Amino acid sequence: MSEKVAAAYPGKASHEIKPHWFLVRDDNTTSAVGKRVGIGDDDDTRTLGFVLKLNSQYSGMYARSLWEWLELELAENGGS
């Protein structure tokens, strides 16, 4: 999955939280994001996963790199 996400969302457009867990920046629907990274492909090798849409309201406890990435995304892109 890491290769698919990196190819679909190169550079700062994605952030790997931990193995197989990613945040990405995209203005499309969650369904379109899933298709872009190969989640739910309609063949025998489909990748299972889920996509959530994040707005500017978030909270939690996690590694500093996650919060830094989110803050940068909100500052540069308005959180879309």
PDB file of N, CA and C in Angstrom:
ATOM      1  N   MET A   1       0.817  -1.188   0.000  1.00  0.00           N
ATOM      2  CA  MET A   1       0.000   0.000   0.000  1.00  0.00           C
ATOM      3  C   MET A   1       0.862   1.254   0.000  1.00  0.00           C
ATOM      4  N   SER A   2       1.994   1.226   0.661  1.00  0.00           N
ATOM      5  CA  SER A   2       2.852   2.408   0.720  1.00  0.00           C
ATOM      6  C   SER A   2       3.226   2.904  -0.674  1.00  0.00           C
ATOM      7  N   GLU A   3       3.530   1.977  -1.573  1.00  0.00           N
ATOM      8  CA  GLU A   3       3.913   2.357  -2.922  1.00  0.00           C
ATOM      9  C   GLU A   3       2.747   3.004  -3.663  1.00  0.00           C
ATOM     10  N   LYS A   4       1.545   2.468  -3.484  1.00  0.00           N
ATOM     11  CA  LYS A   4       0.366   3.021  -4.158  1.00  0.00           C
ATOM     12  C   LYS A   4       0.070   4.435  -3.671  1.00  0.00           C
ATOM     13  N   VAL A   5       0.144   4.648  -2.372  1.00  0.00           N
ATOM     14  CA  VAL A   5      -0.126   5.979  -1.825  1.00  0.00           C
ATOM     15  C   VAL A   5       0.956   6.951  -2.270  1.00  0.00           C
ATOM     16  N   ALA A   6       2.209   6.534  -2.214  1.00  0.00           N
ATOM     17  CA  ALA A   6       3.312   7.413  -2.623  1.00  0.00           C
ATOM     18  C   ALA A   6       3.201   7.794  -4.100  1.00  0.00           C
ATOM     19  N   ALA A   7       2.769   6.860  -4.927  1.00  0.00           N
ATOM     20  CA  ALA A   7       2.618   7.155  -6.353  1.00  0.00           C
ATOM     21  C   ALA A   7       1.439   8.091  -6.605  1.00  0.00           C
ATOM     22  N   ALA A   8       0.350   7.891  -5.876  1.00  0.00           N
ATOM     23  CA  ALA A   8      -0.851   8.707  -6.070  1.00  0.00           C
ATOM     24  C   ALA A   8      -0.731  10.080  -5.407  1.00  0.00           C
ATOM     25  N   TYR A   9       0.022  10.150  -4.306  1.00  0.00           N
ATOM     26  CA  TYR A   9       0.159  11.379  -3.528  1.00  0.00           C
ATOM     27  C   TYR A   9       1.632  11.611  -3.181  1.00  0.00           C
ATOM     28  N   PRO A  10       2.408  12.049  -4.155  1.00  0.00           N
ATOM     29  CA  PRO A  10       3.851  12.208  -3.925  1.00  0.00           C
ATOM     30  C   PRO A  10       4.185  13.387  -3.012  1.00  0.00           C
ATOM     31  N   GLY A  11       5.364  13.330  -2.435  1.00  0.00           N
ATOM     32  CA  GLY A  11       5.866  14.437  -1.615  1.00  0.00           C
ATOM     33  C   GLY A  11       5.022  14.705  -0.391  1.00  0.00           C
ATOM     34  N   LYS A  12       4.742  15.979  -0.169  1.00  0.00           N
ATOM     35  CA  LYS A  12       4.014  16.394   1.029  1.00  0.00           C
ATOM     36  C   LYS A  12       2.510  16.194   0.927  1.00  0.00           C
ATOM     37  N   ALA A  13       2.034  15.619  -0.168  1.00  0.00           N
ATOM     38  CA  ALA A  13       0.599  15.370  -0.315  1.00  0.00           C
ATOM     39  C   ALA A  13       0.142  14.187   0.526  1.00  0.00           C
ATOM     40  N   SER A  14       1.083  13.450   1.101  1.00  0.00           N
ATOM     41  CA  SER A  14       0.719  12.332   1.967  1.00  0.00           C
ATOM     42  C   SER A  14       1.647  12.274   3.179  1.00  0.00           C
ATOM     43  N   HIS A  15       1.139  11.644   4.219  1.00  0.00           N
ATOM     44  CA  HIS A  15       1.919  11.476   5.447  1.00  0.00           C
ATOM     45  C   HIS A  15       1.595  10.098   6.008  1.00  0.00           C
ATOM     46  N   GLU A  16       2.615   9.266   6.167  1.00  0.00           N
ATOM     47  CA  GLU A  16       2.405   7.936   6.731  1.00  0.00           C
ATOM     48  C   GLU A  16       2.470   8.037   8.246  1.00  0.00           C
ATOM     49  N   ILE A  17       1.361   7.752   8.893  1.00  0.00           N
ATOM     50  CA  ILE A  17       1.265   7.827  10.349  1.00  0.00           C
ATOM     51  C   ILE A  17       2.013   6.658  10.980  1.00  0.00           C
ATOM     52  N   LYS A  18       1.727   5.477  10.482  1.00  0.00           N
ATOM     53  CA  LYS A  18       2.413   4.253  10.866  1.00  0.00           C
ATOM     54  C   LYS A  18       2.251   3.314   9.685  1.00  0.00           C
ATOM     55  N   PRO A  19       2.903   2.170   9.657  1.00  0.00           N
ATOM     56  CA  PRO A  19       2.792   1.308   8.479  1.00  0.00           C
ATOM     57  C   PRO A  19       1.325   1.050   8.088  1.00  0.00           C
ATOM     58  N   HIS A  20       1.015   1.358   6.844  1.00  0.00           N
ATOM     59  CA  HIS A  20      -0.307   1.137   6.249  1.00  0.00           C
ATOM     60  C   HIS A  20      -1.388   2.099   6.730  1.00  0.00           C
ATOM     61  N   TRP A  21      -1.021   3.191   7.387  1.00  0.00           N
ATOM     62  CA  TRP A  21      -1.957   4.230   7.828  1.00  0.00           C
ATOM     63  C   TRP A  21      -1.450   5.564   7.285  1.00  0.00           C
ATOM     64  N   PHE A  22      -2.275   6.236   6.490  1.00  0.00           N
ATOM     65  CA  PHE A  22      -1.838   7.440   5.803  1.00  0.00           C
ATOM     66  C   PHE A  22      -2.846   8.570   5.945  1.00  0.00           C
ATOM     67  N   LEU A  23      -2.342   9.782   5.869  1.00  0.00           N
ATOM     68  CA  LEU A  23      -3.152  10.962   5.648  1.00  0.00           C
ATOM     69  C   LEU A  23      -2.760  11.481   4.278  1.00  0.00           C
ATOM     70  N   VAL A  24      -3.733  11.895   3.480  1.00  0.00           N
ATOM     71  CA  VAL A  24      -3.446  12.456   2.173  1.00  0.00           C
ATOM     72  C   VAL A  24      -4.247  13.735   1.989  1.00  0.00           C
ATOM     73  N   ARG A  25      -3.767  14.587   1.106  1.00  0.00           N
ATOM     74  CA  ARG A  25      -4.493  15.808   0.769  1.00  0.00           C
ATOM     75  C   ARG A  25      -5.118  15.617  -0.605  1.00  0.00           C
ATOM     76  N   ASP A  26      -6.442  15.780  -0.666  1.00  0.00           N
ATOM     77  CA  ASP A  26      -7.157  15.626  -1.926  1.00  0.00           C
ATOM     78  C   ASP A  26      -8.487  16.361  -1.816  1.00  0.00           C
ATOM     79  N   ASP A  27      -8.894  17.031  -2.868  1.00  0.00           N
ATOM     80  CA  ASP A  27     -10.164  17.751  -2.881  1.00  0.00           C
ATOM     81  C   ASP A  27     -11.318  16.875  -3.367  1.00  0.00           C
ATOM     82  N   ASN A  28     -11.026  15.651  -3.736  1.00  0.00           N
ATOM     83  CA  ASN A  28     -12.049  14.742  -4.254  1.00  0.00           C
ATOM     84  C   ASN A  28     -12.816  14.053  -3.126  1.00  0.00           C
ATOM     85  N   THR A  29     -13.797  13.261  -3.506  1.00  0.00           N
ATOM     86  CA  THR A  29     -14.594  12.510  -2.536  1.00  0.00           C
ATOM     87  C   THR A  29     -13.762  11.386  -1.921  1.00  0.00           C
ATOM     88  N   THR A  30     -14.220  10.875  -0.794  1.00  0.00           N
ATOM     89  CA  THR A  30     -13.523   9.748  -0.166  1.00  0.00           C
ATOM     90  C   THR A  30     -13.518   8.534  -1.086  1.00  0.00           C
ATOM     91  N   SER A  31     -14.581   8.346  -1.837  1.00  0.00           N
ATOM     92  CA  SER A  31     -14.644   7.236  -2.788  1.00  0.00           C
ATOM     93  C   SER A  31     -13.566   7.380  -3.861  1.00  0.00           C
ATOM     94  N   ALA A  32     -13.396   8.582  -4.378  1.00  0.00           N
ATOM     95  CA  ALA A  32     -12.373   8.825  -5.407  1.00  0.00           C
ATOM     96  C   ALA A  32     -10.973   8.607  -4.851  1.00  0.00           C
ATOM     97  N   VAL A  33     -10.742   9.027  -3.614  1.00  0.00           N
ATOM     98  CA  VAL A  33      -9.435   8.806  -2.980  1.00  0.00           C
ATOM     99  C   VAL A  33      -9.176   7.305  -2.859  1.00  0.00           C
ATOM    100  N   GLY A  34     -10.152   6.563  -2.392  1.00  0.00           N
ATOM    101  CA  GLY A  34     -10.007   5.114  -2.273  1.00  0.00           C
ATOM    102  C   GLY A  34      -9.660   4.462  -3.595  1.00  0.00           C
ATOM    103  N   LYS A  35     -10.365   4.847  -4.645  1.00  0.00           N
ATOM    104  CA  LYS A  35     -10.078   4.282  -5.970  1.00  0.00           C
ATOM    105  C   LYS A  35      -8.679   4.654  -6.437  1.00  0.00           C
ATOM    106  N   ARG A  36      -8.266   5.881  -6.143  1.00  0.00           N
ATOM    107  CA  ARG A  36      -6.939   6.354  -6.583  1.00  0.00           C
ATOM    108  C   ARG A  36      -5.809   5.524  -5.980  1.00  0.00           C
ATOM    109  N   VAL A  37      -5.978   5.053  -4.757  1.00  0.00           N
ATOM    110  CA  VAL A  37      -4.928   4.257  -4.116  1.00  0.00           C
ATOM    111  C   VAL A  37      -5.209   2.757  -4.186  1.00  0.00           C
ATOM    112  N   GLY A  38      -6.293   2.369  -4.843  1.00  0.00           N
ATOM    113  CA  GLY A  38      -6.563   0.954  -5.073  1.00  0.00           C
ATOM    114  C   GLY A  38      -7.369   0.264  -3.994  1.00  0.00           C
ATOM    115  N   ILE A  39      -8.032   1.012  -3.138  1.00  0.00           N
ATOM    116  CA  ILE A  39      -8.892   0.381  -2.128  1.00  0.00           C
ATOM    117  C   ILE A  39     -10.198  -0.026  -2.792  1.00  0.00           C
ATOM    118  N   GLY A  40     -10.556  -1.285  -2.616  1.00  0.00           N
ATOM    119  CA  GLY A  40     -11.818  -1.782  -3.142  1.00  0.00           C
ATOM    120  C   GLY A  40     -11.821  -2.084  -4.624  1.00  0.00           C
ATOM    121  N   ASP A  41     -10.645  -2.305  -5.206  1.00  0.00           N
ATOM    122  CA  ASP A  41     -10.616  -2.695  -6.621  1.00  0.00           C
ATOM    123  C   ASP A  41     -11.479  -3.931  -6.813  1.00  0.00           C
ATOM    124  N   ASP A  42     -12.119  -4.029  -7.959  1.00  0.00           N
ATOM    125  CA  ASP A  42     -13.074  -5.110  -8.204  1.00  0.00           C
ATOM    126  C   ASP A  42     -12.432  -6.365  -8.796  1.00  0.00           C
ATOM    127  N   ASP A  43     -11.268  -6.736  -8.316  1.00  0.00           N
ATOM    128  CA  ASP A  43     -10.662  -7.977  -8.774  1.00  0.00           C
ATOM    129  C   ASP A  43     -10.317  -8.838  -7.561  1.00  0.00           C
ATOM    130  N   ASP A  44      -9.707  -9.969  -7.802  1.00  0.00           N
ATOM    131  CA  ASP A  44      -9.419 -10.909  -6.714  1.00  0.00           C
ATOM    132  C   ASP A  44      -8.323 -10.423  -5.775  1.00  0.00           C
ATOM    133  N   THR A  45      -7.581  -9.407  -6.157  1.00  0.00           N
ATOM    134  CA  THR A  45      -6.478  -8.924  -5.323  1.00  0.00           C
ATOM    135  C   THR A  45      -6.824  -7.583  -4.680  1.00  0.00           C
ATOM    136  N   ARG A  46      -8.100  -7.318  -4.482  1.00  0.00           N
ATOM    137  CA  ARG A  46      -8.508  -6.008  -3.965  1.00  0.00           C
ATOM    138  C   ARG A  46      -7.897  -5.727  -2.601  1.00  0.00           C
ATOM    139  N   THR A  47      -7.617  -4.478  -2.388  1.00  0.00           N
ATOM    140  CA  THR A  47      -7.066  -4.012  -1.122  1.00  0.00           C
ATOM    141  C   THR A  47      -8.207  -3.494  -0.270  1.00  0.00           C
ATOM    142  N   LEU A  48      -8.272  -3.947   0.958  1.00  0.00           N
ATOM    143  CA  LEU A  48      -9.297  -3.473   1.871  1.00  0.00           C
ATOM    144  C   LEU A  48      -8.775  -2.270   2.640  1.00  0.00           C
ATOM    145  N   GLY A  49      -9.641  -1.353   2.952  1.00  0.00           N
ATOM    146  CA  GLY A  49      -9.255  -0.170   3.709  1.00  0.00           C
ATOM    147  C   GLY A  49     -10.436   0.761   3.860  1.00  0.00           C
ATOM    148  N   PHE A  50     -10.196   1.903   4.459  1.00  0.00           N
ATOM    149  CA  PHE A  50     -11.250   2.895   4.591  1.00  0.00           C
ATOM    150  C   PHE A  50     -10.659   4.280   4.462  1.00  0.00           C
ATOM    151  N   VAL A  51     -11.505   5.220   4.053  1.00  0.00           N
ATOM    152  CA  VAL A  51     -11.086   6.599   3.839  1.00  0.00           C
ATOM    153  C   VAL A  51     -12.043   7.494   4.621  1.00  0.00           C
ATOM    154  N   LEU A  52     -11.484   8.387   5.407  1.00  0.00           N
ATOM    155  CA  LEU A  52     -12.270   9.346   6.170  1.00  0.00           C
ATOM    156  C   LEU A  52     -11.917  10.745   5.713  1.00  0.00           C
ATOM    157  N   LYS A  53     -12.883  11.646   5.739  1.00  0.00           N
ATOM    158  CA  LYS A  53     -12.613  13.035   5.390  1.00  0.00           C
ATOM    159  C   LYS A  53     -12.378  13.816   6.674  1.00  0.00           C
ATOM    160  N   LEU A  54     -11.281  14.539   6.719  1.00  0.00           N
ATOM    161  CA  LEU A  54     -10.905  15.317   7.893  1.00  0.00           C
ATOM    162  C   LEU A  54     -11.157  16.782   7.617  1.00  0.00           C
ATOM    163  N   ASN A  55     -11.783  17.450   8.558  1.00  0.00           N
ATOM    164  CA  ASN A  55     -11.956  18.893   8.413  1.00  0.00           C
ATOM    165  C   ASN A  55     -10.991  19.595   9.359  1.00  0.00           C
ATOM    166  N   SER A  56     -11.167  20.865   9.568  1.00  0.00           N
ATOM    167  CA  SER A  56     -10.221  21.615  10.393  1.00  0.00           C
ATOM    168  C   SER A  56     -10.406  21.365  11.889  1.00  0.00           C
ATOM    169  N   GLN A  57     -11.416  20.607  12.268  1.00  0.00           N
ATOM    170  CA  GLN A  57     -11.643  20.285  13.675  1.00  0.00           C
ATOM    171  C   GLN A  57     -11.109  18.880  13.954  1.00  0.00           C
ATOM    172  N   TYR A  58     -10.034  18.791  14.695  1.00  0.00           N
ATOM    173  CA  TYR A  58      -9.452  17.491  15.008  1.00  0.00           C
ATOM    174  C   TYR A  58      -8.785  17.563  16.375  1.00  0.00           C
ATOM    175  N   SER A  59      -8.650  16.439  17.009  1.00  0.00           N
ATOM    176  CA  SER A  59      -7.926  16.375  18.276  1.00  0.00           C
ATOM    177  C   SER A  59      -7.511  14.936  18.521  1.00  0.00           C
ATOM    178  N   GLY A  60      -6.607  14.738  19.445  1.00  0.00           N
ATOM    179  CA  GLY A  60      -6.166  13.395  19.779  1.00  0.00           C
ATOM    180  C   GLY A  60      -4.767  13.405  20.348  1.00  0.00           C
ATOM    181  N   MET A  61      -4.271  12.233  20.595  1.00  0.00           N
ATOM    182  CA  MET A  61      -2.928  12.045  21.120  1.00  0.00           C
ATOM    183  C   MET A  61      -2.184  11.157  20.131  1.00  0.00           C
ATOM    184  N   TYR A  62      -1.111  11.704  19.562  1.00  0.00           N
ATOM    185  CA  TYR A  62      -0.299  10.910  18.650  1.00  0.00           C
ATOM    186  C   TYR A  62       1.049  11.588  18.488  1.00  0.00           C
ATOM    187  N   ALA A  63       1.889  11.020  17.675  1.00  0.00           N
ATOM    188  CA  ALA A  63       3.243  11.536  17.457  1.00  0.00           C
ATOM    189  C   ALA A  63       3.209  12.972  16.939  1.00  0.00           C
ATOM    190  N   ARG A  64       4.180  13.760  17.332  1.00  0.00           N
ATOM    191  CA  ARG A  64       4.268  15.165  16.938  1.00  0.00           C
ATOM    192  C   ARG A  64       4.251  15.340  15.419  1.00  0.00           C
ATOM    193  N   SER A  65       4.841  14.411  14.680  1.00  0.00           N
ATOM    194  CA  SER A  65       4.901  14.551  13.225  1.00  0.00           C
ATOM    195  C   SER A  65       3.506  14.611  12.600  1.00  0.00           C
ATOM    196  N   LEU A  66       2.546  13.913  13.174  1.00  0.00           N
ATOM    197  CA  LEU A  66       1.175  13.963  12.676  1.00  0.00           C
ATOM    198  C   LEU A  66       0.599  15.362  12.806  1.00  0.00           C
ATOM    199  N   TRP A  67       0.713  15.955  13.974  1.00  0.00           N
ATOM    200  CA  TRP A  67       0.145  17.284  14.222  1.00  0.00           C
ATOM    201  C   TRP A  67       0.865  18.350  13.403  1.00  0.00           C
ATOM    202  N   GLU A  68       2.166  18.187  13.213  1.00  0.00           N
ATOM    203  CA  GLU A  68       2.909  19.130  12.381  1.00  0.00           C
ATOM    204  C   GLU A  68       2.436  19.065  10.931  1.00  0.00           C
ATOM    205  N   TRP A  69       2.201  17.846  10.434  1.00  0.00           N
ATOM    206  CA  TRP A  69       1.719  17.692   9.066  1.00  0.00           C
ATOM    207  C   TRP A  69       0.338  18.324   8.926  1.00  0.00           C
ATOM    208  N   LEU A  70      -0.556  18.059   9.859  1.00  0.00           N
ATOM    209  CA  LEU A  70      -1.901  18.629   9.801  1.00  0.00           C
ATOM    210  C   LEU A  70      -1.866  20.156   9.852  1.00  0.00           C
ATOM    211  N   GLU A  71      -1.061  20.704  10.744  1.00  0.00           N
ATOM    212  CA  GLU A  71      -0.965  22.159  10.847  1.00  0.00           C
ATOM    213  C   GLU A  71      -0.437  22.762   9.554  1.00  0.00           C
ATOM    214  N   LEU A  72       0.559  22.146   8.963  1.00  0.00           N
ATOM    215  CA  LEU A  72       1.108  22.630   7.700  1.00  0.00           C
ATOM    216  C   LEU A  72       0.054  22.567   6.597  1.00  0.00           C
ATOM    217  N   GLU A  73      -0.682  21.471   6.509  1.00  0.00           N
ATOM    218  CA  GLU A  73      -1.728  21.329   5.500  1.00  0.00           C
ATOM    219  C   GLU A  73      -2.798  22.395   5.671  1.00  0.00           C
ATOM    220  N   LEU A  74      -3.222  22.622   6.877  1.00  0.00           N
ATOM    221  CA  LEU A  74      -4.237  23.648   7.117  1.00  0.00           C
ATOM    222  C   LEU A  74      -3.730  25.037   6.773  1.00  0.00           C
ATOM    223  N   ALA A  75      -2.481  25.312   7.118  1.00  0.00           N
ATOM    224  CA  ALA A  75      -1.909  26.636   6.837  1.00  0.00           C
ATOM    225  C   ALA A  75      -1.729  26.857   5.330  1.00  0.00           C
ATOM    226  N   GLU A  76      -1.271  25.828   4.619  1.00  0.00           N
ATOM    227  CA  GLU A  76      -0.986  25.981   3.196  1.00  0.00           C
ATOM    228  C   GLU A  76      -2.200  25.804   2.302  1.00  0.00           C
ATOM    229  N   ASN A  77      -3.143  24.960   2.731  1.00  0.00           N
ATOM    230  CA  ASN A  77      -4.228  24.565   1.834  1.00  0.00           C
ATOM    231  C   ASN A  77      -5.616  24.797   2.388  1.00  0.00           C
ATOM    232  N   GLY A  78      -5.724  25.356   3.540  1.00  0.00           N
ATOM    233  CA  GLY A  78      -7.040  25.616   4.106  1.00  0.00           C
ATOM    234  C   GLY A  78      -7.768  24.379   4.575  1.00  0.00           C
ATOM    235  N   GLY A  79      -7.053  23.262   4.698  1.00  0.00           N
ATOM    236  CA  GLY A  79      -7.655  22.048   5.238  1.00  0.00           C
ATOM    237  C   GLY A  79      -8.518  21.272   4.274  1.00  0.00           C
ATOM    238  N   SER A  80      -8.503  21.599   2.987  1.00  0.00           N
ATOM    239  CA  SER A  80      -9.343  20.856   2.039  1.00  0.00           C
ATOM    240  C   SER A  80      -8.665  19.597   1.577  1.00  0.00           C
TER     241      SER A  80
END
